[in-house]
Amino acid sequence: MTYQLKYLSLRARGEPVRWILKAIGVDYREETIDIFKEWPSRKREFRFGKVPVLEVDGEQLHQTTVICRFLGEKHDLVSRDLWTTTRQMEVVEALHDLTNNMASALLGRVQRNEEKQRAMVGLAKAQFPVVMGNIEGRITDQGWILSQQMTWVDVFVAAYLDVYENYFPGVVAKFPLCEALRGRVQEMPAIKTWRQERPAWHPFEDPEGLVSPEGGS
Ligand SMILES: N[C@@H](CCC(=O)N[C@@H](CS)C(=O)NCC(=O)O)C(=O)O
């Protein structure tokens, strides 16, 4: 099977897919598309007009969580118990929901709409610890989410925590099991190398200068 990831020049929804591809150790290519300069003219190439897209043997697969779950299932980085995977998906979707608020906040910054930016950061900031508490409560004594072994869900969560701790500094550290899980995933050689080599934040998503819901930045 050949894999090509197509995503914007952002971390955002790209990071969980990249981290899972690296954790399973398959060869893949990635094409990044600049959100400002290239995306408007390229949007029509994608069946749903959205990315990330994983091309699997040349066929487009959309939706971040669908892509991640497919990779986990295909490459045996998954629980084989239906109820376990279902409860894992609950936290995956809850964490992923925050990306919608953050995307609106970042768009608000580009539009110089401070009210929108503040409101959306506020929603994500209020919900983030709620989601974290639920993940923390599902980490087993082996350190993985509802599992004795690492699954793609752990990698997905770790990738988002790596992004979100920059938007909400100090929150991840309040959940020690989540913090430890993130640390273990981050230390996997391929992911460690990627974190050292990946591009700096694109200005669109740079946490620096994002307003705080309480006022100021
Ligand atoms: N539910 C989809 C949402 C995809 C999505 O909204 N992607 C954004 C980038 S993170 C996008 O393609 N934006 C460009 C546009 O809507 O034109 C997923 O999780 O993959």
PDB file of C-alpha atoms and ligand atoms in Angstrom:
ATOM      1  CA  MET A   1       0.000   0.000   0.000  1.00  0.00           C
ATOM      2  CA  THR A   2       1.300   3.497  -0.797  1.00  0.00           C
ATOM      3  CA  TYR A   3       0.505   6.491   1.375  1.00  0.00           C
ATOM      4  CA  GLN A   4       0.661  10.163   0.553  1.00  0.00           C
ATOM      5  CA  LEU A   5      -0.503  12.732   3.078  1.00  0.00           C
ATOM      6  CA  LYS A   6      -1.763  16.017   1.734  1.00  0.00           C
ATOM      7  CA  TYR A   7      -2.237  18.769   4.251  1.00  0.00           C
ATOM      8  CA  LEU A   8      -1.699  22.452   4.811  1.00  0.00           C
ATOM      9  CA  SER A   9       1.626  23.863   6.014  1.00  0.00           C
ATOM     10  CA  LEU A  10       0.304  23.592   9.579  1.00  0.00           C
ATOM     11  CA  ARG A  11       0.557  21.281  12.602  1.00  0.00           C
ATOM     12  CA  ALA A  12      -3.167  21.334  13.509  1.00  0.00           C
ATOM     13  CA  ARG A  13      -5.003  18.302  12.077  1.00  0.00           C
ATOM     14  CA  GLY A  14      -1.843  17.158  10.308  1.00  0.00           C
ATOM     15  CA  GLU A  15       0.097  16.213  13.440  1.00  0.00           C
ATOM     16  CA  PRO A  16      -2.003  13.264  14.628  1.00  0.00           C
ATOM     17  CA  VAL A  17      -1.843  11.724  11.150  1.00  0.00           C
ATOM     18  CA  ARG A  18       1.918  12.328  10.863  1.00  0.00           C
ATOM     19  CA  TRP A  19       2.608  10.924  14.324  1.00  0.00           C
ATOM     20  CA  ILE A  20       0.581   7.769  13.641  1.00  0.00           C
ATOM     21  CA  LEU A  21       2.324   7.216  10.297  1.00  0.00           C
ATOM     22  CA  LYS A  22       5.649   7.538  12.133  1.00  0.00           C
ATOM     23  CA  ALA A  23       4.579   5.319  15.046  1.00  0.00           C
ATOM     24  CA  ILE A  24       3.593   2.477  12.711  1.00  0.00           C
ATOM     25  CA  GLY A  25       6.798   2.971  10.742  1.00  0.00           C
ATOM     26  CA  VAL A  26       5.440   2.916   7.183  1.00  0.00           C
ATOM     27  CA  ASP A  27       6.938   4.795   4.262  1.00  0.00           C
ATOM     28  CA  TYR A  28       4.874   7.764   3.210  1.00  0.00           C
ATOM     29  CA  ARG A  29       5.234  10.989   1.322  1.00  0.00           C
ATOM     30  CA  GLU A  30       3.766  14.294   2.371  1.00  0.00           C
ATOM     31  CA  GLU A  31       2.807  17.267   0.288  1.00  0.00           C
ATOM     32  CA  THR A  32       2.208  20.485   2.188  1.00  0.00           C
ATOM     33  CA  ILE A  33       0.046  23.216   0.741  1.00  0.00           C
ATOM     34  CA  ASP A  34       0.478  26.807   1.883  1.00  0.00           C
ATOM     35  CA  ILE A  35      -2.766  27.912   3.465  1.00  0.00           C
ATOM     36  CA  PHE A  36      -2.646  31.450   2.062  1.00  0.00           C
ATOM     37  CA  LYS A  37      -0.743  31.174  -1.224  1.00  0.00           C
ATOM     38  CA  GLU A  38      -1.792  27.781  -2.583  1.00  0.00           C
ATOM     39  CA  TRP A  39      -4.901  26.470  -0.865  1.00  0.00           C
ATOM     40  CA  PRO A  40      -7.582  28.616  -2.603  1.00  0.00           C
ATOM     41  CA  SER A  41      -6.505  27.387  -6.047  1.00  0.00           C
ATOM     42  CA  ARG A  42      -6.048  23.767  -4.932  1.00  0.00           C
ATOM     43  CA  LYS A  43      -9.193  23.247  -2.839  1.00  0.00           C
ATOM     44  CA  ARG A  44     -11.100  21.782  -5.808  1.00  0.00           C
ATOM     45  CA  GLU A  45      -8.617  18.909  -6.131  1.00  0.00           C
ATOM     46  CA  PHE A  46     -10.089  17.395  -2.989  1.00  0.00           C
ATOM     47  CA  ARG A  47     -13.415  15.581  -3.142  1.00  0.00           C
ATOM     48  CA  PHE A  48     -14.730  17.148   0.067  1.00  0.00           C
ATOM     49  CA  GLY A  49     -12.756  20.388  -0.428  1.00  0.00           C
ATOM     50  CA  LYS A  50     -10.942  19.764   2.862  1.00  0.00           C
ATOM     51  CA  VAL A  51      -7.672  18.348   4.145  1.00  0.00           C
ATOM     52  CA  PRO A  52      -6.008  16.324   5.606  1.00  0.00           C
ATOM     53  CA  VAL A  53      -6.327  13.725   2.901  1.00  0.00           C
ATOM     54  CA  LEU A  54      -4.430  10.465   2.931  1.00  0.00           C
ATOM     55  CA  GLU A  55      -4.064   9.051  -0.555  1.00  0.00           C
ATOM     56  CA  VAL A  56      -4.100   5.293  -0.180  1.00  0.00           C
ATOM     57  CA  ASP A  57      -2.878   3.684  -3.403  1.00  0.00           C
ATOM     58  CA  GLY A  58      -3.875   6.932  -5.094  1.00  0.00           C
ATOM     59  CA  GLU A  59      -7.405   7.056  -3.649  1.00  0.00           C
ATOM     60  CA  GLN A  60      -8.413   9.993  -1.440  1.00  0.00           C
ATOM     61  CA  LEU A  61      -9.377   9.269   2.162  1.00  0.00           C
ATOM     62  CA  HIS A  62     -10.802  12.250   4.078  1.00  0.00           C
ATOM     63  CA  GLN A  63     -11.484  13.016   7.751  1.00  0.00           C
ATOM     64  CA  THR A  64      -8.702  13.090  10.323  1.00  0.00           C
ATOM     65  CA  THR A  65     -10.161  10.575  12.754  1.00  0.00           C
ATOM     66  CA  VAL A  66     -11.173   8.202   9.942  1.00  0.00           C
ATOM     67  CA  ILE A  67      -7.643   8.322   8.510  1.00  0.00           C
ATOM     68  CA  CYS A  68      -6.079   7.710  11.933  1.00  0.00           C
ATOM     69  CA  ARG A  69      -8.398   4.845  12.755  1.00  0.00           C
ATOM     70  CA  PHE A  70      -7.800   3.247   9.363  1.00  0.00           C
ATOM     71  CA  LEU A  71      -4.020   3.372   9.899  1.00  0.00           C
ATOM     72  CA  GLY A  72      -4.338   1.932  13.395  1.00  0.00           C
ATOM     73  CA  GLU A  73      -6.576  -0.922  12.215  1.00  0.00           C
ATOM     74  CA  LYS A  74      -4.513  -1.677   9.139  1.00  0.00           C
ATOM     75  CA  HIS A  75      -1.184  -1.724  10.978  1.00  0.00           C
ATOM     76  CA  ASP A  76      -2.325  -3.408  14.192  1.00  0.00           C
ATOM     77  CA  LEU A  77      -1.978  -0.450  16.495  1.00  0.00           C
ATOM     78  CA  VAL A  78      -5.480  -0.896  17.841  1.00  0.00           C
ATOM     79  CA  SER A  79      -7.533  -2.626  20.501  1.00  0.00           C
ATOM     80  CA  ARG A  80      -9.496  -5.573  19.097  1.00  0.00           C
ATOM     81  CA  ASP A  81     -12.342  -5.116  21.593  1.00  0.00           C
ATOM     82  CA  LEU A  82     -15.313  -3.180  20.152  1.00  0.00           C
ATOM     83  CA  TRP A  83     -16.406  -1.582  23.439  1.00  0.00           C
ATOM     84  CA  THR A  84     -12.829  -0.486  24.163  1.00  0.00           C
ATOM     85  CA  THR A  85     -12.408   1.113  20.745  1.00  0.00           C
ATOM     86  CA  THR A  86     -15.821   2.741  21.073  1.00  0.00           C
ATOM     87  CA  ARG A  87     -14.942   4.310  24.456  1.00  0.00           C
ATOM     88  CA  GLN A  88     -11.579   5.369  23.035  1.00  0.00           C
ATOM     89  CA  MET A  89     -13.349   7.064  20.110  1.00  0.00           C
ATOM     90  CA  GLU A  90     -15.377   9.059  22.616  1.00  0.00           C
ATOM     91  CA  VAL A  91     -12.238  10.845  23.877  1.00  0.00           C
ATOM     92  CA  VAL A  92     -10.785  11.103  20.369  1.00  0.00           C
ATOM     93  CA  GLU A  93     -13.871  12.968  19.147  1.00  0.00           C
ATOM     94  CA  ALA A  94     -14.119  15.093  22.301  1.00  0.00           C
ATOM     95  CA  LEU A  95     -10.516  16.216  21.962  1.00  0.00           C
ATOM     96  CA  HIS A  96     -10.882  16.714  18.238  1.00  0.00           C
ATOM     97  CA  ASP A  97     -13.923  18.976  18.757  1.00  0.00           C
ATOM     98  CA  LEU A  98     -11.578  21.562  20.246  1.00  0.00           C
ATOM     99  CA  THR A  99      -9.904  21.962  16.865  1.00  0.00           C
ATOM    100  CA  ASN A 100     -13.076  23.609  15.543  1.00  0.00           C
ATOM    101  CA  ASN A 101     -12.974  26.294  18.242  1.00  0.00           C
ATOM    102  CA  MET A 102      -9.254  26.835  17.778  1.00  0.00           C
ATOM    103  CA  ALA A 103      -9.571  27.029  13.982  1.00  0.00           C
ATOM    104  CA  SER A 104     -12.269  29.722  14.397  1.00  0.00           C
ATOM    105  CA  ALA A 105     -10.057  31.601  16.869  1.00  0.00           C
ATOM    106  CA  LEU A 106      -7.108  31.530  14.469  1.00  0.00           C
ATOM    107  CA  LEU A 107      -9.346  32.660  11.629  1.00  0.00           C
ATOM    108  CA  GLY A 108     -10.596  35.471  13.883  1.00  0.00           C
ATOM    109  CA  ARG A 109      -7.006  36.594  14.359  1.00  0.00           C
ATOM    110  CA  VAL A 110      -6.401  36.723  10.594  1.00  0.00           C
ATOM    111  CA  GLN A 111      -9.664  38.668  10.184  1.00  0.00           C
ATOM    112  CA  ARG A 112      -8.585  40.988  13.021  1.00  0.00           C
ATOM    113  CA  ASN A 113     -11.811  40.100  14.785  1.00  0.00           C
ATOM    114  CA  GLU A 114     -10.720  40.152  18.402  1.00  0.00           C
ATOM    115  CA  GLU A 115     -14.177  39.395  19.788  1.00  0.00           C
ATOM    116  CA  LYS A 116     -14.440  36.171  17.790  1.00  0.00           C
ATOM    117  CA  GLN A 117     -10.895  35.230  18.677  1.00  0.00           C
ATOM    118  CA  ARG A 118     -11.469  35.758  22.392  1.00  0.00           C
ATOM    119  CA  ALA A 119     -14.794  33.899  22.414  1.00  0.00           C
ATOM    120  CA  MET A 120     -13.441  30.866  20.569  1.00  0.00           C
ATOM    121  CA  VAL A 121     -10.251  30.614  22.631  1.00  0.00           C
ATOM    122  CA  GLY A 122     -12.492  30.900  25.702  1.00  0.00           C
ATOM    123  CA  LEU A 123     -14.671  27.975  24.609  1.00  0.00           C
ATOM    124  CA  ALA A 124     -11.665  25.759  23.923  1.00  0.00           C
ATOM    125  CA  LYS A 125      -9.921  26.790  27.115  1.00  0.00           C
ATOM    126  CA  ALA A 126     -12.986  25.939  29.222  1.00  0.00           C
ATOM    127  CA  GLN A 127     -13.532  22.571  27.525  1.00  0.00           C
ATOM    128  CA  PHE A 128      -9.915  21.422  27.388  1.00  0.00           C
ATOM    129  CA  PRO A 129      -9.606  20.448  31.090  1.00  0.00           C
ATOM    130  CA  VAL A 130     -12.977  18.666  30.918  1.00  0.00           C
ATOM    131  CA  VAL A 131     -11.690  16.474  28.095  1.00  0.00           C
ATOM    132  CA  MET A 132      -8.345  16.008  29.825  1.00  0.00           C
ATOM    133  CA  GLY A 133     -10.070  14.826  33.007  1.00  0.00           C
ATOM    134  CA  ASN A 134     -11.928  12.182  31.022  1.00  0.00           C
ATOM    135  CA  ILE A 135      -8.756  10.982  29.310  1.00  0.00           C
ATOM    136  CA  GLU A 136      -6.867  10.918  32.619  1.00  0.00           C
ATOM    137  CA  GLY A 137      -9.574   8.713  34.130  1.00  0.00           C
ATOM    138  CA  ARG A 138      -9.235   6.175  31.300  1.00  0.00           C
ATOM    139  CA  ILE A 139      -5.480   5.659  31.444  1.00  0.00           C
ATOM    140  CA  THR A 140      -4.697   2.127  32.643  1.00  0.00           C
ATOM    141  CA  ASP A 141      -1.966   1.080  35.032  1.00  0.00           C
ATOM    142  CA  GLN A 142       0.117   0.331  31.921  1.00  0.00           C
ATOM    143  CA  GLY A 143      -0.159   4.012  30.988  1.00  0.00           C
ATOM    144  CA  TRP A 144      -2.328   3.766  27.854  1.00  0.00           C
ATOM    145  CA  ILE A 145      -5.908   4.828  27.166  1.00  0.00           C
ATOM    146  CA  LEU A 146      -8.215   1.906  28.080  1.00  0.00           C
ATOM    147  CA  SER A 147      -5.539  -0.504  26.892  1.00  0.00           C
ATOM    148  CA  GLN A 148      -2.603  -2.494  28.190  1.00  0.00           C
ATOM    149  CA  GLN A 149      -0.630  -1.611  25.045  1.00  0.00           C
ATOM    150  CA  MET A 150      -0.194   1.565  23.056  1.00  0.00           C
ATOM    151  CA  THR A 151      -2.831   2.067  20.373  1.00  0.00           C
ATOM    152  CA  TRP A 152      -3.239   4.729  17.696  1.00  0.00           C
ATOM    153  CA  VAL A 153      -5.528   6.572  20.122  1.00  0.00           C
ATOM    154  CA  ASP A 154      -2.588   7.235  22.465  1.00  0.00           C
ATOM    155  CA  VAL A 155      -0.545   8.590  19.570  1.00  0.00           C
ATOM    156  CA  PHE A 156      -3.448  10.763  18.397  1.00  0.00           C
ATOM    157  CA  VAL A 157      -3.977  12.195  21.889  1.00  0.00           C
ATOM    158  CA  ALA A 158      -0.242  12.789  22.427  1.00  0.00           C
ATOM    159  CA  ALA A 159       0.023  14.655  19.114  1.00  0.00           C
ATOM    160  CA  TYR A 160      -2.832  16.994  20.053  1.00  0.00           C
ATOM    161  CA  LEU A 161      -1.500  17.548  23.585  1.00  0.00           C
ATOM    162  CA  ASP A 162       1.790  18.573  22.012  1.00  0.00           C
ATOM    163  CA  VAL A 163      -0.123  21.260  20.088  1.00  0.00           C
ATOM    164  CA  TYR A 164      -2.550  22.304  22.836  1.00  0.00           C
ATOM    165  CA  GLU A 165      -0.057  22.753  25.613  1.00  0.00           C
ATOM    166  CA  ASN A 166       1.262  25.660  23.557  1.00  0.00           C
ATOM    167  CA  TYR A 167      -2.161  27.302  23.445  1.00  0.00           C
ATOM    168  CA  PHE A 168      -2.965  26.592  27.098  1.00  0.00           C
ATOM    169  CA  PRO A 169       0.372  26.403  28.910  1.00  0.00           C
ATOM    170  CA  GLY A 170       0.362  24.456  32.153  1.00  0.00           C
ATOM    171  CA  VAL A 171      -2.948  22.642  31.646  1.00  0.00           C
ATOM    172  CA  VAL A 172      -1.496  19.316  30.432  1.00  0.00           C
ATOM    173  CA  ALA A 173       0.851  19.175  33.441  1.00  0.00           C
ATOM    174  CA  LYS A 174      -2.194  19.179  35.748  1.00  0.00           C
ATOM    175  CA  PHE A 175      -3.015  15.695  34.419  1.00  0.00           C
ATOM    176  CA  PRO A 176       0.063  13.622  35.277  1.00  0.00           C
ATOM    177  CA  LEU A 177      -0.998  10.409  33.532  1.00  0.00           C
ATOM    178  CA  CYS A 178      -1.717  12.326  30.319  1.00  0.00           C
ATOM    179  CA  GLU A 179       1.574  14.159  30.658  1.00  0.00           C
ATOM    180  CA  ALA A 180       3.456  10.867  31.093  1.00  0.00           C
ATOM    181  CA  LEU A 181       1.646   9.303  28.111  1.00  0.00           C
ATOM    182  CA  ARG A 182       2.553  12.274  25.932  1.00  0.00           C
ATOM    183  CA  GLY A 183       6.173  11.999  27.073  1.00  0.00           C
ATOM    184  CA  ARG A 184       6.396   8.292  26.187  1.00  0.00           C
ATOM    185  CA  VAL A 185       4.920   8.767  22.720  1.00  0.00           C
ATOM    186  CA  GLN A 186       7.107  11.796  22.071  1.00  0.00           C
ATOM    187  CA  GLU A 187      10.214   9.784  22.918  1.00  0.00           C
ATOM    188  CA  MET A 188       9.577   7.232  20.140  1.00  0.00           C
ATOM    189  CA  PRO A 189      12.606   7.721  17.863  1.00  0.00           C
ATOM    190  CA  ALA A 190      10.716   8.620  14.669  1.00  0.00           C
ATOM    191  CA  ILE A 191       8.481  11.080  16.514  1.00  0.00           C
ATOM    192  CA  LYS A 192      11.373  12.558  18.469  1.00  0.00           C
ATOM    193  CA  THR A 193      13.253  13.186  15.209  1.00  0.00           C
ATOM    194  CA  TRP A 194      10.161  14.727  13.604  1.00  0.00           C
ATOM    195  CA  ARG A 195       9.673  17.090  16.555  1.00  0.00           C
ATOM    196  CA  GLN A 196      13.285  18.234  16.185  1.00  0.00           C
ATOM    197  CA  GLU A 197      13.090  18.673  12.414  1.00  0.00           C
ATOM    198  CA  ARG A 198       9.547  19.869  11.740  1.00  0.00           C
ATOM    199  CA  PRO A 199       9.017  23.417  10.491  1.00  0.00           C
ATOM    200  CA  ALA A 200       8.397  26.226  12.991  1.00  0.00           C
ATOM    201  CA  TRP A 201       4.783  27.261  13.559  1.00  0.00           C
ATOM    202  CA  HIS A 202       3.152  28.800  10.494  1.00  0.00           C
ATOM    203  CA  PRO A 203       2.129  32.388  11.383  1.00  0.00           C
ATOM    204  CA  PHE A 204      -1.537  31.348  11.002  1.00  0.00           C
ATOM    205  CA  GLU A 205      -1.363  28.987  13.979  1.00  0.00           C
ATOM    206  CA  ASP A 206       1.475  30.493  15.996  1.00  0.00           C
ATOM    207  CA  PRO A 207       0.418  30.457  19.679  1.00  0.00           C
ATOM    208  CA  GLU A 208       2.465  33.625  20.195  1.00  0.00           C
ATOM    209  CA  GLY A 209       0.198  36.644  20.349  1.00  0.00           C
ATOM    210  CA  LEU A 210      -3.107  34.753  20.516  1.00  0.00           C
ATOM    211  CA  VAL A 211      -5.466  36.668  22.793  1.00  0.00           C
ATOM    212  CA  SER A 212      -6.427  35.313  26.166  1.00  0.00           C
ATOM    213  CA  PRO A 213     -10.179  35.064  26.909  1.00  0.00           C
ATOM    214  CA  GLU A 214      -9.627  37.035  30.121  1.00  0.00           C
ATOM    215  CA  GLY A 215      -8.103  39.968  28.220  1.00  0.00           C
ATOM    216  CA  GLY A 216      -4.607  40.710  26.977  1.00  0.00           C
ATOM    217  CA  SER A 217      -2.562  38.183  25.040  1.00  0.00           C
TER     218      SER A 217
HETATM  219  N1  LIG B   1     -13.695  17.072   9.936  1.00  0.00           N
HETATM  220  C1  LIG B   1     -12.599  17.295   9.031  1.00  0.00           C
HETATM  221  C2  LIG B   1     -12.364  18.802   8.931  1.00  0.00           C
HETATM  222  C3  LIG B   1     -11.326  19.132   7.888  1.00  0.00           C
HETATM  223  C4  LIG B   1     -11.041  20.615   7.843  1.00  0.00           C
HETATM  224  O1  LIG B   1     -11.875  21.486   8.199  1.00  0.00           O
HETATM  225  N2  LIG B   1      -9.834  20.933   7.395  1.00  0.00           N
HETATM  226  C5  LIG B   1      -9.417  22.316   7.271  1.00  0.00           C
HETATM  227  C6  LIG B   1      -7.942  22.447   7.637  1.00  0.00           C
HETATM  228  S1  LIG B   1      -7.614  21.954   9.276  1.00  0.00           S
HETATM  229  C7  LIG B   1      -9.572  22.753   5.831  1.00  0.00           C
HETATM  230  O2  LIG B   1      -9.486  21.942   4.919  1.00  0.00           O
HETATM  231  N3  LIG B   1      -9.767  24.061   5.634  1.00  0.00           N
HETATM  232  C8  LIG B   1      -9.794  24.663   4.354  1.00  0.00           C
HETATM  233  C9  LIG B   1     -11.172  24.953   3.845  1.00  0.00           C
HETATM  234  O3  LIG B   1     -12.175  24.647   4.520  1.00  0.00           O
HETATM  235  O4  LIG B   1     -11.264  25.505   2.748  1.00  0.00           O
HETATM  236  C10 LIG B   1     -11.368  16.556   9.518  1.00  0.00           C
HETATM  237  O5  LIG B   1     -11.242  16.340  10.708  1.00  0.00           O
HETATM  238  O6  LIG B   1     -10.515  16.188   8.702  1.00  0.00           O
END
